[in-house]
GROMACS .gro file of C-alpha atoms in nm:
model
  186
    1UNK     CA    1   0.000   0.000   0.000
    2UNK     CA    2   0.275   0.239   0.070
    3UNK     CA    3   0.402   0.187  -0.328
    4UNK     CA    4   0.000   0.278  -0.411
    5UNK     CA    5   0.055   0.598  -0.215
    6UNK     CA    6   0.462   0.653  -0.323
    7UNK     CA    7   0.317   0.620  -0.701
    8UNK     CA    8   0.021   0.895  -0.603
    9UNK     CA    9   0.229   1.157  -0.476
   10UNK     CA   10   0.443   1.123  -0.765
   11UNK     CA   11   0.120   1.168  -0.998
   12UNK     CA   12   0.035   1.459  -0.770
   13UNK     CA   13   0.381   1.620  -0.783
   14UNK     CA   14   0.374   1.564  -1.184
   15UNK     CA   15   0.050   1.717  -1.210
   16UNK     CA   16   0.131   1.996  -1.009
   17UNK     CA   17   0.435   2.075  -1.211
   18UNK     CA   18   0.280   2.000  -1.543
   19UNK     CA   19   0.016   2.218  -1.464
   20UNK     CA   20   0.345   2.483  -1.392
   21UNK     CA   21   0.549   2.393  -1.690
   22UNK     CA   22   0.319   2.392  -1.989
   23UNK     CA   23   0.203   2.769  -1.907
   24UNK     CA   24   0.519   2.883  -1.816
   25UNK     CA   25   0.704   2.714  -2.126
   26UNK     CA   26   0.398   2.898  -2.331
   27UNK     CA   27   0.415   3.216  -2.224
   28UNK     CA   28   0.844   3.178  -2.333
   29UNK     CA   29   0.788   3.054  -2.580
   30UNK     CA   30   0.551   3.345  -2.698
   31UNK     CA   31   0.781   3.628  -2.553
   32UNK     CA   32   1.028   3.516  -2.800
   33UNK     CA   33   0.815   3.455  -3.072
   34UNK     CA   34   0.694   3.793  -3.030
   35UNK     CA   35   1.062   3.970  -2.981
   36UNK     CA   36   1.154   3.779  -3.282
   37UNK     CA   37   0.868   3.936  -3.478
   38UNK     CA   38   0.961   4.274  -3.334
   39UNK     CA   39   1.299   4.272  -3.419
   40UNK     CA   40   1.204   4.184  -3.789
   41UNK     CA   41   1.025   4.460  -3.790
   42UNK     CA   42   1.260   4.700  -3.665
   43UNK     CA   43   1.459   4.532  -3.910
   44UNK     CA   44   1.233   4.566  -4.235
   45UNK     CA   45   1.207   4.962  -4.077
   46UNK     CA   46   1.593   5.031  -4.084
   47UNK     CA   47   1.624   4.863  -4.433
   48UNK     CA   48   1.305   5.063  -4.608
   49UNK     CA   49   1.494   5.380  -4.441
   50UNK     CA   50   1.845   5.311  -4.560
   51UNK     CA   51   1.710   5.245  -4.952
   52UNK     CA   52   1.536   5.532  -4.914
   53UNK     CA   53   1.813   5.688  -4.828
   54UNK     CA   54   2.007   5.533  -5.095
   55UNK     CA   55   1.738   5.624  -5.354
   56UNK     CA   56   1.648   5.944  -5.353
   57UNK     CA   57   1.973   6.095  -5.214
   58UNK     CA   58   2.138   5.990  -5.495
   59UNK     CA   59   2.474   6.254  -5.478
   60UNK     CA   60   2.308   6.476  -5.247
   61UNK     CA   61   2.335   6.229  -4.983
   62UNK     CA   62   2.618   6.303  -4.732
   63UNK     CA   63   2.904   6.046  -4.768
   64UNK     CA   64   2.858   5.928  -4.405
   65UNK     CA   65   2.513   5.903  -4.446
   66UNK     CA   66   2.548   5.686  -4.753
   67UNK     CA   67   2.812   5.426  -4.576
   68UNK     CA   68   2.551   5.418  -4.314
   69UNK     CA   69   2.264   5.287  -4.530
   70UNK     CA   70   2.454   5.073  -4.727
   71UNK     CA   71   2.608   4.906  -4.393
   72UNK     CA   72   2.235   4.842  -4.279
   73UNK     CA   73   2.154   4.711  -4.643
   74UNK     CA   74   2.442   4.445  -4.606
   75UNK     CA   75   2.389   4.385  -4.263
   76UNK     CA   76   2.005   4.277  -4.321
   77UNK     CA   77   2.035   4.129  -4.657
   78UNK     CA   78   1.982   3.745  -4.652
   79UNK     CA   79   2.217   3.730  -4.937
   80UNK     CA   80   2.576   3.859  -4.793
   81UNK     CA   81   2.677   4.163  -5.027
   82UNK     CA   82   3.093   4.101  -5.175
   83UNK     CA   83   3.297   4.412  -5.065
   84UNK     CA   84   3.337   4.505  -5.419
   85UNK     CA   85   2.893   4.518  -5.447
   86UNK     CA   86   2.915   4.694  -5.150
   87UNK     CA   87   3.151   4.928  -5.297
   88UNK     CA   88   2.931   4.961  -5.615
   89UNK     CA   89   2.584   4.996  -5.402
   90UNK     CA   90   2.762   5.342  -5.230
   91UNK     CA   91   2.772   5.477  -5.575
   92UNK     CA   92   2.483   5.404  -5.743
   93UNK     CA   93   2.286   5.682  -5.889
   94UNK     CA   94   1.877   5.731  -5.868
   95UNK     CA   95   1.829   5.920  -6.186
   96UNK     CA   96   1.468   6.013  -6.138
   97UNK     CA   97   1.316   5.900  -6.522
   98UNK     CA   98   1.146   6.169  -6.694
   99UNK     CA   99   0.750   6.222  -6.718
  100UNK     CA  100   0.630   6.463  -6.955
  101UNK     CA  101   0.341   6.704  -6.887
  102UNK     CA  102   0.009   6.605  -6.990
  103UNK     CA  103  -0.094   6.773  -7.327
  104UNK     CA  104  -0.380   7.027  -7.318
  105UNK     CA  105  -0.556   6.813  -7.587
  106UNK     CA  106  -0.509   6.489  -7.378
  107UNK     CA  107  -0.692   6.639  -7.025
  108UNK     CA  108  -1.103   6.619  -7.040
  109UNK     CA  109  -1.311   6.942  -7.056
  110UNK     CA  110  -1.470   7.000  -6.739
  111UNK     CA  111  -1.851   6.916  -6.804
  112UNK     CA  112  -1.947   6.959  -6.446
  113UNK     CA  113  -2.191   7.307  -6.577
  114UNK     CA  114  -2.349   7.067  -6.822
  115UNK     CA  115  -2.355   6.781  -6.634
  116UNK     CA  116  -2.374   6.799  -6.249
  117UNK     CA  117  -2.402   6.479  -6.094
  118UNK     CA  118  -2.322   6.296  -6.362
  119UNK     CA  119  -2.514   6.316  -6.758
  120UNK     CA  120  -2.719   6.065  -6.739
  121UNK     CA  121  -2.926   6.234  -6.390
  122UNK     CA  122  -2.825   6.577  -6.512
  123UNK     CA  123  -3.035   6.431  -6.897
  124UNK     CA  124  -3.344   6.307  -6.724
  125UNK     CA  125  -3.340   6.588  -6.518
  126UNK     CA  126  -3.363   6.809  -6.791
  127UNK     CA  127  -3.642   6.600  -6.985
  128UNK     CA  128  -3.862   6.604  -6.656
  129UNK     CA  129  -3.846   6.996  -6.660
  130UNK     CA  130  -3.951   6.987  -7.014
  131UNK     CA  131  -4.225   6.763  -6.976
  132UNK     CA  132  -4.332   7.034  -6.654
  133UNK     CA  133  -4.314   7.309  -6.885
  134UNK     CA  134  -4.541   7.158  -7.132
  135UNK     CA  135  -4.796   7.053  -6.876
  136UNK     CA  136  -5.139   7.229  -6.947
  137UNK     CA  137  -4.971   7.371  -7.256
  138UNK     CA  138  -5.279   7.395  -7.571
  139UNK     CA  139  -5.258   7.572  -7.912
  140UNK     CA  140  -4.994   7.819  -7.968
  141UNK     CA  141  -4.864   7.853  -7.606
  142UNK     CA  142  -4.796   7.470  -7.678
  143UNK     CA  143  -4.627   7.572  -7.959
  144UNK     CA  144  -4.400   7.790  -7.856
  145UNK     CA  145  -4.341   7.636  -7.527
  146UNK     CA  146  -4.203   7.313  -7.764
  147UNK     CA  147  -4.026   7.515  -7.964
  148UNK     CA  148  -3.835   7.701  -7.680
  149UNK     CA  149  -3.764   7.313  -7.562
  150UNK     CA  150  -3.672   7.181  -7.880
  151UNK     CA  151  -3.387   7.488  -7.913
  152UNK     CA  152  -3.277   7.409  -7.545
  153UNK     CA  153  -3.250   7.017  -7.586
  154UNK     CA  154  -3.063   7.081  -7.930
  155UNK     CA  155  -2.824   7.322  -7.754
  156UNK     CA  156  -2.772   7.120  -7.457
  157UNK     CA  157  -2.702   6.786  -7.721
  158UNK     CA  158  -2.443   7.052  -7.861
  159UNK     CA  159  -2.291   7.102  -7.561
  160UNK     CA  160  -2.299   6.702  -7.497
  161UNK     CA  161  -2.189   6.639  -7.867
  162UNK     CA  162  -1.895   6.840  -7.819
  163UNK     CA  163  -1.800   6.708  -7.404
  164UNK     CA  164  -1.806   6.392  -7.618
  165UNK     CA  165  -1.567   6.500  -7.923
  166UNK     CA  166  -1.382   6.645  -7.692
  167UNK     CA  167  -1.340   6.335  -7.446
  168UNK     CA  168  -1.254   6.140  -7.731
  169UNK     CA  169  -0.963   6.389  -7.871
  170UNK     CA  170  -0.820   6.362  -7.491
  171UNK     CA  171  -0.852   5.988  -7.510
  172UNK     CA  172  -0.669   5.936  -7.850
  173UNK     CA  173  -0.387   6.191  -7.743
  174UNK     CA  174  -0.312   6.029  -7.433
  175UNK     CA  175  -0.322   5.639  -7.603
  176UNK     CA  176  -0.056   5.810  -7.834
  177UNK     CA  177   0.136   5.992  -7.578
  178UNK     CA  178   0.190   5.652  -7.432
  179UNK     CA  179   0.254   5.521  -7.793
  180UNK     CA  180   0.539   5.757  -7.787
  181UNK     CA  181   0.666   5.740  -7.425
  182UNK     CA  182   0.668   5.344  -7.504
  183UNK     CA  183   0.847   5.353  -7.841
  184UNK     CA  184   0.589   5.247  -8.017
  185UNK     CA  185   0.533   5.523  -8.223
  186UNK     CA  186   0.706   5.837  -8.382
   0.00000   0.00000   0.00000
């Protein structure tokens, strides 16, 4: 009987420390997991900086500045820079690549007086005031209540005929601006 209650405190000691050791081993186990994950970040942080740097300082960057950066570059890189890339990554040049300004033709006409809230709304819009202003409307007032609708709705198409002409001018003059840019054209 004594081995019955040798063998139970045992159980009750194992338990006790089990019930120790699996919390305690979790919550290390997370601390590092979670330093770990910190420290990559601080990581990924000092390596955007230091391209940045890189990058856009270009020349401008101070000397120190630029053996600074490309030390953190070859310190965090999982590929191990040779001294002579090192060398070569200090003097790179960021030549910033040329964008041309948009051409008048190429940017849309501003429609918003025509058009507010968009043409479709701004269209049936219109046609429901039309349709108000003929209400009631017999004989020659209905005449000439028509005919002052008619001359609106053909200068408003006007105005939406040439939006139109001239969002399709814009759009051919930027697909060859990009023609151009590209090489693909003269």
């Amino acid at each position: 009987m004594s081995d019955k209650l040798h063998v139970e405190k045992i159980k009750s000691i194992a338990s006790l420390l089990s019930a120790i050791a699996i919390p305690t081993v979790l919550a290390l186990t997370g601390y590092f997991v979670q330093q770990s994950i910190a420290d990559d970040g601080i990581k990924k942080d000092y390596l955007t900086m230091a391209m940045g740097m890189l990058k856009d300082g270009g020349d401008k960057l101070d000397p120190e500045l630029k053996v600074w950066a490309v030390s953190v570059v070859s310190k965090y890189s999982p590929v191990p820079f040779s001294s002579e890339a090192k060398e070569k990554l200090g003097r790179v040049l960021y030549i910033e690549p040329f964008i041309p300004e948009l051409p008048d033709i190429a940017k849309q006409k501003d429609i918003s007086d025509i058009c507010s809230g968009g043409c479709s709304s701004a269209l049936t819009e219109k046609y429901e005031g039309w349709m108000k202003k003929l209400e009631g409307k017999t004989g020659e007032e209905g005449i000439n209540a028509l005919a002052a609708i008619l001359d609106e709705s053909v200068r408003y198409s006007a105005d939406l005929a040439g939006a139109l002409d001239s969002a399709r001018n814009s759009g051919n003059a930027c697909v060859n601006t990009y023609e151009i840019i590209k090489g693909q054209r003269d």
